[in-house]
Coordinates of C-alpha atoms in Angstrom, one line a residue:
X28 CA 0.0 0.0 0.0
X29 CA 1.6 3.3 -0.9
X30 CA 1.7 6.3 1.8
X31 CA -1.0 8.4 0.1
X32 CA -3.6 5.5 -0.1
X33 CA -2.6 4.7 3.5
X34 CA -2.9 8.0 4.8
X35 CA -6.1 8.1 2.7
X36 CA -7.7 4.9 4.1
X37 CA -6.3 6.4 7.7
X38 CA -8.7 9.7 6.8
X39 CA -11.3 7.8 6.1
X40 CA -11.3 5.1 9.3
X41 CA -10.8 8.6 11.3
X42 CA -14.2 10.1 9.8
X43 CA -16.2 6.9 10.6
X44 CA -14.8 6.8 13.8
X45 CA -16.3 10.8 14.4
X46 CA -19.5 10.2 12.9
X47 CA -20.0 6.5 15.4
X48 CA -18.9 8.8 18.3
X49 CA -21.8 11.3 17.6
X50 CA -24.4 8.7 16.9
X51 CA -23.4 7.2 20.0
X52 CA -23.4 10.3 21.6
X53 CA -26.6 11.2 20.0
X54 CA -27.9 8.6 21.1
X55 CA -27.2 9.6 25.0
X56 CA -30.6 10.1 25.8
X57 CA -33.1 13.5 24.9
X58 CA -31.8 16.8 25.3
X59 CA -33.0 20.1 24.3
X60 CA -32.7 20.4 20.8
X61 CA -33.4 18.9 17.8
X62 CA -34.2 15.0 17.8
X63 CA -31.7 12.9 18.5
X64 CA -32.0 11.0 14.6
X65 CA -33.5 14.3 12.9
X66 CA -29.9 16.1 13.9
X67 CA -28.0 13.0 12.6
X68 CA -29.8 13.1 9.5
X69 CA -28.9 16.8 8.9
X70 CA -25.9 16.7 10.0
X71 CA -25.6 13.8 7.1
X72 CA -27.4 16.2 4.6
X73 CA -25.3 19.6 5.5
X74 CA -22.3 17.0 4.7
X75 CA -23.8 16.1 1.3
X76 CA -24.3 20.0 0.7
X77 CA -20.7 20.4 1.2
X78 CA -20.1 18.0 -1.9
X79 CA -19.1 14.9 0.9
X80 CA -20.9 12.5 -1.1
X81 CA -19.4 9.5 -0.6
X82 CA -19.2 9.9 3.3
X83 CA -22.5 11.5 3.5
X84 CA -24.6 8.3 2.1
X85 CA -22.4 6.5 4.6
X86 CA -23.5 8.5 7.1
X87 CA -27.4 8.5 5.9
X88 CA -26.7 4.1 5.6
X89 CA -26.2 5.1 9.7
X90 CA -28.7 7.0 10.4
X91 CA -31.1 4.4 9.1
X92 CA -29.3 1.1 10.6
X93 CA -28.8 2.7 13.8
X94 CA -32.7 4.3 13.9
X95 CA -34.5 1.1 12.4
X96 CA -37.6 3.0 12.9
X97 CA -36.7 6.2 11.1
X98 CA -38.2 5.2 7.6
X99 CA -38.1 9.1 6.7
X100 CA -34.6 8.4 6.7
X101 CA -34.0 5.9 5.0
X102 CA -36.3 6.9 1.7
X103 CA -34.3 10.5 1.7
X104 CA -31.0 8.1 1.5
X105 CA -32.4 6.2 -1.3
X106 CA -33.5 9.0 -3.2
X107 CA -30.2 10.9 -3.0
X108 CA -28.4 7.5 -4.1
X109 CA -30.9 7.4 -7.1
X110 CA -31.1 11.4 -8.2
X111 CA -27.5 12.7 -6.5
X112 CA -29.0 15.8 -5.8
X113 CA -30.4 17.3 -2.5
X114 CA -33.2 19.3 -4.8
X115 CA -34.1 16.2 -7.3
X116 CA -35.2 14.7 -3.9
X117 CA -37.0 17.1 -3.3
X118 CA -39.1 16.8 -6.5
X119 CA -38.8 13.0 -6.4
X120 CA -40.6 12.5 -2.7
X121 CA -43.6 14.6 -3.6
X122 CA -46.5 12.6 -2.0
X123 CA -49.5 12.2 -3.5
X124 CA -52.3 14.1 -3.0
X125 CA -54.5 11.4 -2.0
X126 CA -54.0 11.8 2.1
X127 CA -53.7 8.3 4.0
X128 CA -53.3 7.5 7.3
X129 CA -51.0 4.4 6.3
X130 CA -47.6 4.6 7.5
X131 CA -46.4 5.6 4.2
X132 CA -42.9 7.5 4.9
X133 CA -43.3 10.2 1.9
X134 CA -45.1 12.3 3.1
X135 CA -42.8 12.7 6.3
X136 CA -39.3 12.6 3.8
X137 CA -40.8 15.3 2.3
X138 CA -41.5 17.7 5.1
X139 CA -38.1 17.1 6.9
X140 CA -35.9 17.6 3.7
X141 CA -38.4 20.4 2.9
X142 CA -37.6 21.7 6.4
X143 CA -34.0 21.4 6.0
X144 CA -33.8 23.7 3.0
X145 CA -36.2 26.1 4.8
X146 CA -34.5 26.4 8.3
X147 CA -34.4 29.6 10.2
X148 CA -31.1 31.0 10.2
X149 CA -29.8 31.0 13.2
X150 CA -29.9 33.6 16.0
X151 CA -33.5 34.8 13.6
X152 CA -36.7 34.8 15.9
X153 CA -40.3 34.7 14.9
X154 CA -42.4 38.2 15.0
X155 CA -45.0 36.8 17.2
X156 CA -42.7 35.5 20.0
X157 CA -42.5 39.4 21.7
X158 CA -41.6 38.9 25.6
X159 CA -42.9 36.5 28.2
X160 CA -45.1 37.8 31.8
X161 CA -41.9 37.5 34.5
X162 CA -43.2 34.4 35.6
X163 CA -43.5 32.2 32.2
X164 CA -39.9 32.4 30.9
X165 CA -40.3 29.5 28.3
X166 CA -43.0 29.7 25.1
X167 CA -43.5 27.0 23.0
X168 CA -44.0 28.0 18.8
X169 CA -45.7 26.0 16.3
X170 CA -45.5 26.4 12.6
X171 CA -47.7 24.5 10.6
X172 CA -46.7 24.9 7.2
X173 CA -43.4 23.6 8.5
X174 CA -44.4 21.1 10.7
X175 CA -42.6 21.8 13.5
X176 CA -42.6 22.7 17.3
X177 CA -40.0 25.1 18.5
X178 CA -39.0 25.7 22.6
X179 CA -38.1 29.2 23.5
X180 CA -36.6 30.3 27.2
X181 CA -36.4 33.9 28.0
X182 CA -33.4 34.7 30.0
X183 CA -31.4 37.7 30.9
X184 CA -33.3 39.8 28.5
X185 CA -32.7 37.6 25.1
X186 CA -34.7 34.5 23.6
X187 CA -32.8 31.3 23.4
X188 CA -34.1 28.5 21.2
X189 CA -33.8 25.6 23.4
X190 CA -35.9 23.0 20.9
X191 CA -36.6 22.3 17.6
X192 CA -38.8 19.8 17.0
X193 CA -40.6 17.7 13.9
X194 CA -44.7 18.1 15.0
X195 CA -47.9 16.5 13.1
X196 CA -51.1 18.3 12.9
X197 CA -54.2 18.1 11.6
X198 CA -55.2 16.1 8.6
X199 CA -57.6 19.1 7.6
X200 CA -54.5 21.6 7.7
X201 CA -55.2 24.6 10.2
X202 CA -57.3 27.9 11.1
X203 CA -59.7 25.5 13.0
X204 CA -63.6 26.4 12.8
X205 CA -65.6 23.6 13.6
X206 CA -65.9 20.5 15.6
X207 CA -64.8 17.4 13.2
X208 CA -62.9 19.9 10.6
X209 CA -60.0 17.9 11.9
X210 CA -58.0 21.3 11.9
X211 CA -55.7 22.7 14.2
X212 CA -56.3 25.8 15.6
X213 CA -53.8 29.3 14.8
X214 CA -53.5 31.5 17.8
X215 CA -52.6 32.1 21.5
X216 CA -53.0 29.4 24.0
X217 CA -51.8 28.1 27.3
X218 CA -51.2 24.7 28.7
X219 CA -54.2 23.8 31.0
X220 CA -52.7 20.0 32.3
X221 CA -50.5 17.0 31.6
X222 CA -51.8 13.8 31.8
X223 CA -49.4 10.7 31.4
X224 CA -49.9 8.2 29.0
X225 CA -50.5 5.5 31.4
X226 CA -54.0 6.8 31.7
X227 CA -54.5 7.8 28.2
X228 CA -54.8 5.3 24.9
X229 CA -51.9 4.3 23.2
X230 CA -52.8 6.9 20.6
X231 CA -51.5 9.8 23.3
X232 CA -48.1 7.7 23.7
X233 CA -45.9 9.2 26.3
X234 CA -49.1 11.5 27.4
X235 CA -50.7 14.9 26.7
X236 CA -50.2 18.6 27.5
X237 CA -54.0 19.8 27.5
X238 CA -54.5 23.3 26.0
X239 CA -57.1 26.1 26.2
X240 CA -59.1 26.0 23.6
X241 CA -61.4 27.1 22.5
X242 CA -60.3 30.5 24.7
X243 CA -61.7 33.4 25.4
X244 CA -61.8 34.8 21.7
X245 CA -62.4 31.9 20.2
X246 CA -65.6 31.4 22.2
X247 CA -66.9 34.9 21.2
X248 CA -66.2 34.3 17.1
X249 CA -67.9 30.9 18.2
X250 CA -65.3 28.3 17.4
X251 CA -66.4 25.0 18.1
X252 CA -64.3 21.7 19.1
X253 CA -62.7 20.9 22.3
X254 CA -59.9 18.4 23.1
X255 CA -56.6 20.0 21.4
X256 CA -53.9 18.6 22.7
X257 CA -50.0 18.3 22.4
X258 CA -49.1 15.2 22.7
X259 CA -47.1 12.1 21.7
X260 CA -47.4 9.4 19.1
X261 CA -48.4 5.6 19.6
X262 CA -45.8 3.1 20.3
X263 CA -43.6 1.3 17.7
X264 CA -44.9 4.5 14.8
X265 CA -42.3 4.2 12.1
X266 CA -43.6 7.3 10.3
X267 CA -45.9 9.9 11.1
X268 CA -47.0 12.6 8.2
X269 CA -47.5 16.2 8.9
X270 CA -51.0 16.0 8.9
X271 CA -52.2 13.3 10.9
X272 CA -54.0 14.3 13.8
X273 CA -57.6 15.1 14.5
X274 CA -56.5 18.6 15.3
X275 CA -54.0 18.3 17.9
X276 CA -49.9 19.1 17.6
X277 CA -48.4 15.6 17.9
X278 CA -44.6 15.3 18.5
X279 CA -42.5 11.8 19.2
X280 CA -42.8 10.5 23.0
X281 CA -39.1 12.1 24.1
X282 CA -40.3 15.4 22.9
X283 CA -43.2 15.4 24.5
X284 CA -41.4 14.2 27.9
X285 CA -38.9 17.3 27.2
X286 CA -41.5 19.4 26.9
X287 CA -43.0 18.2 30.3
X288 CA -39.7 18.7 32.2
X289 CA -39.2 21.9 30.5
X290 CA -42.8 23.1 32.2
X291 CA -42.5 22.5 35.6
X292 CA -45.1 23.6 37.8
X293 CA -46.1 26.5 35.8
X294 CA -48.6 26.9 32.5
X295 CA -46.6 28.6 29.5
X296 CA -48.0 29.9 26.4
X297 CA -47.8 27.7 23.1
X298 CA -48.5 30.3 19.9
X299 CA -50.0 28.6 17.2
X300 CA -48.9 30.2 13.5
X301 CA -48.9 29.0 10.1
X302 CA -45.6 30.3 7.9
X303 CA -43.8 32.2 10.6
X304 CA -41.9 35.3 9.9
X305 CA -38.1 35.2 11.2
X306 CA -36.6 38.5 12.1
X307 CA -32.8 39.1 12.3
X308 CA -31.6 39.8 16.2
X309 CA -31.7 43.9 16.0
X310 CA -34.8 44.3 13.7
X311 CA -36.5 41.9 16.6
X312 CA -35.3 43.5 19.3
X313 CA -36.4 46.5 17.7
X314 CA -40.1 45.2 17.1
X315 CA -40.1 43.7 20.7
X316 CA -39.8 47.1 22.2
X317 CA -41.8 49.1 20.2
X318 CA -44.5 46.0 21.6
X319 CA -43.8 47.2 24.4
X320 CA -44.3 50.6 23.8
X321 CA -47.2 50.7 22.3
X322 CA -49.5 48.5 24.5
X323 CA -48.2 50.4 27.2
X324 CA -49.5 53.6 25.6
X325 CA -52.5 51.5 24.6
X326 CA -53.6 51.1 28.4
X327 CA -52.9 54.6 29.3
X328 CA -49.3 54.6 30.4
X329 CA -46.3 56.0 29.5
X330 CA -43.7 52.8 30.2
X331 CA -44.5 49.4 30.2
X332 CA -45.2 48.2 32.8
X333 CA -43.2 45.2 34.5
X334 CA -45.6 42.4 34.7
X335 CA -46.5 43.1 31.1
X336 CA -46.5 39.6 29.2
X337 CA -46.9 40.4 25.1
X338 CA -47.5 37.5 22.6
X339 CA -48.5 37.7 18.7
X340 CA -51.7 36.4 17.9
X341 CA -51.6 34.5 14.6
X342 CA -55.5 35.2 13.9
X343 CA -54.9 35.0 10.1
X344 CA -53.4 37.0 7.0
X345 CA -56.2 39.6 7.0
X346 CA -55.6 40.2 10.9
X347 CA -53.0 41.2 12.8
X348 CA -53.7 40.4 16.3
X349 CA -51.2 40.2 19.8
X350 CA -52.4 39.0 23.4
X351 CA -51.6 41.1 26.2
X352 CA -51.2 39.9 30.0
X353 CA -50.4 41.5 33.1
X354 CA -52.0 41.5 36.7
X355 CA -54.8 43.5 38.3
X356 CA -54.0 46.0 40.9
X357 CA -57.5 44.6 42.3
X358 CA -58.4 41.1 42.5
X359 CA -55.5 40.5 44.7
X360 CA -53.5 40.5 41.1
X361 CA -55.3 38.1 39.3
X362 CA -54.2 37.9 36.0
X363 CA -55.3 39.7 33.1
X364 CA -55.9 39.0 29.4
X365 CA -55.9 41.4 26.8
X366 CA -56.9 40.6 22.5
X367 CA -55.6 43.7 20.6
X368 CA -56.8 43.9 17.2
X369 CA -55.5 46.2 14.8
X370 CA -58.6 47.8 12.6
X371 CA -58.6 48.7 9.1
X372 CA -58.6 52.3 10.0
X373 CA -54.6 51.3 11.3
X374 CA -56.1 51.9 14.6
X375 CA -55.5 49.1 17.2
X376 CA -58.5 48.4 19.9
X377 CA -59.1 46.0 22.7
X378 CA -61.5 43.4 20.8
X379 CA -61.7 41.1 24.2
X380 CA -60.2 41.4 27.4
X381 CA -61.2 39.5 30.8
X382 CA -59.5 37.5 33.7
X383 CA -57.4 34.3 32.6
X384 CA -59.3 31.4 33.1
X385 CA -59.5 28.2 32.3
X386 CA -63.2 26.9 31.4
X387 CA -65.1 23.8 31.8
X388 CA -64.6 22.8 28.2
X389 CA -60.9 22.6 28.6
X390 CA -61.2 19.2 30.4
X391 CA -63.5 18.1 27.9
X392 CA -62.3 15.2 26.2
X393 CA -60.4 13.3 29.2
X394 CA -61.6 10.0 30.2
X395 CA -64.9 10.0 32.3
X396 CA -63.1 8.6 35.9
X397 CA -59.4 9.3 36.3
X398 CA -57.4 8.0 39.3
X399 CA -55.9 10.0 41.6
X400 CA -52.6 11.4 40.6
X401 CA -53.8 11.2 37.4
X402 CA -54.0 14.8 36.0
X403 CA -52.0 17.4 36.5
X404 CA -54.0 20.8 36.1
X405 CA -52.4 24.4 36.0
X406 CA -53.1 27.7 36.6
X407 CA -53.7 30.4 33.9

């Protein structure tokens, strides 16, 4: 063997070395983040990108043997052996537009490689995630179009993303209406309860965060349906489309025990958008203090004021909505909820406000007798 081949061959045992350490390593157990096998498999793509071929189907061949279960994965590695180009794939895992609820792994290829083209650039931050009340410093984000489930913790003054996650919804799409549209709803809502999975169906896997809706404003436009949930995914799934659900946000079981641990004691908001809009770190900070600002001047004062909580309200392209929270000087400082609406005279007015509460119809849905211990209810 000559001395460039060895130190070739060398090269090459050295790579596949790096990449088992980081499956392995990957493999550790769930952190905050991206999936465990969804950041393997980009990793393998960005690789690809970088004109690695070779090494990057090697590393895809791993994702697949090492995640059995990750079929996703292993149809995007076939298709880039067929077509040899990240954007042919693309084109060449189009599902069809027949929807199933079969197991069938296109659909889901096609949303993560379609979300891997279309990833935020990092440090960006969607408009509607403005700034937290004091006492929720985490706020979960969905997108629909994307299919995915972002964790953001508010600390020393700046947004973090802590998660980045893949997320069904529901097979009708979103912008719920109706009961039985099998839609899932855009807007501003707050966990209500966890209930583990051991009292739930297998469909609920790991277990469910309950949230409130319909709220306060959906009530009023009279939205029906109850039940939304975020929740995990049956045992043994192998694939899981985007749209899959009956109109809840359903993630994998270690996502939806990270998002458990990441609650605590405490109900956070979850904001509910379709095609969010990522704003560079000034022009956000920028458009978080002039929230500030102005629903400060909105309530009659001239700063904000500290227990001011300030979240955008995805309510649609012809709307442009936020929700508003703070506490009451009276009530004993109950806590307050605001829906500012901007009108089409470019003036914005309250269009709802009352105390937080969580309603009746929030619990609707759960199983008729459940044991003690068995639900885990918050406060608004």
């Amino acid at each position: 063997m000559t001395a460039p081949h060895r130190r070739e061959t060398c090269s090459r045992c050295l790579r596949k070395a790096a990449f088992a350490v980081a499956l392995c390593m990957l493999a550790a157990g769930p952190a905050l983040g991206m999936e465990m096998r969804e950041e393997a498999l980009f990793q393998a793509l960005d690789r690809f990108a970088a004109g690695d071929r070779a090494d990057a189907l090697e590393a895809l061949a791993h994702v697949a043997g090492n995640y059995p279960d990750f079929r996703a994965a292993r149809l995007i590695k076939e298709s880039l052996h067929e077509t040899g180009s990240l954007r042919a794939s693309l084109a060449d895992l189009v599902p069809p537009d027949v929807f199933t609820l079969l197991e069938d792994p296109t659909d889901e290829a096609h949303s993560r490689l379609t979300y891997w083209f279309e990833r935020p650039l990092r440090g960006h931050l969607p408009d509607v995630l403005i700034e937290p009340a004091p006492d929720r410093r985490k706020v979960v984000v969905a997108d629909t179009a994307h299919s995915r489930l972002y964790l953001f913790e508010w600390s020393d003054g700046m947004w973090a993303m802590r998660g980045d996650w893949y997320a069904s919804i529901g097979r009708g799409g979103s912008a719920k209406r109706r009961e039985g549209d099998m839609k899932t709803p855009l807007g501003v809502y707050f966990v209500t309860m966890w209930v583990a999975g051991r009292f739930l169906s297998d469909l609920y896997g790991a277990g469910a965060l309950g949230l409130n809706y319909p709220n306060d404003w959906d009530q009023r436009r009279q939205r029906g349906g109850f039940g939304i949930w975020i929740h995990g995914e049956p045992r043994g799934t192998k694939s899981r489309p985007p749209r899959w659900s009956q109109g809840c946000l359903i993630v994998s079981n270690p996502v939806i025990e990270t998002l458990v641990n990441a609650l605590g004691e405490r109900s956070i908001p979850v904001i509910i958008g379709e095609r969010l809009r990522w704003l560079p770190p000034g022009e956000h900070e920028r458009h978080r203090k002039a929230w500030r600002t102005r629903i400060a001047s909105l309530n009659g004062g001239s700063a904000a004021r500290p227990d001011l909580g300030i979240y955008g309200y995805p309510a649609g392209a012809a709307s442009s909505m936020v929700l508003a929270e703070f506490r009451t000087k009276s009530g004993h400082g109950a806590r307050w909820w605001q829906y500012w609406r901007e009108h089409h005279d470019g003036v914005w007015r309250i269009a709802h406000e009352g105390p937080a509460r969580f309603a009746d119809i929030h619990l609707k849905g759960l199983p008729k007798r459940m044991p003690a211990g068995g639900l885990n209810r918050y406060a608004p």
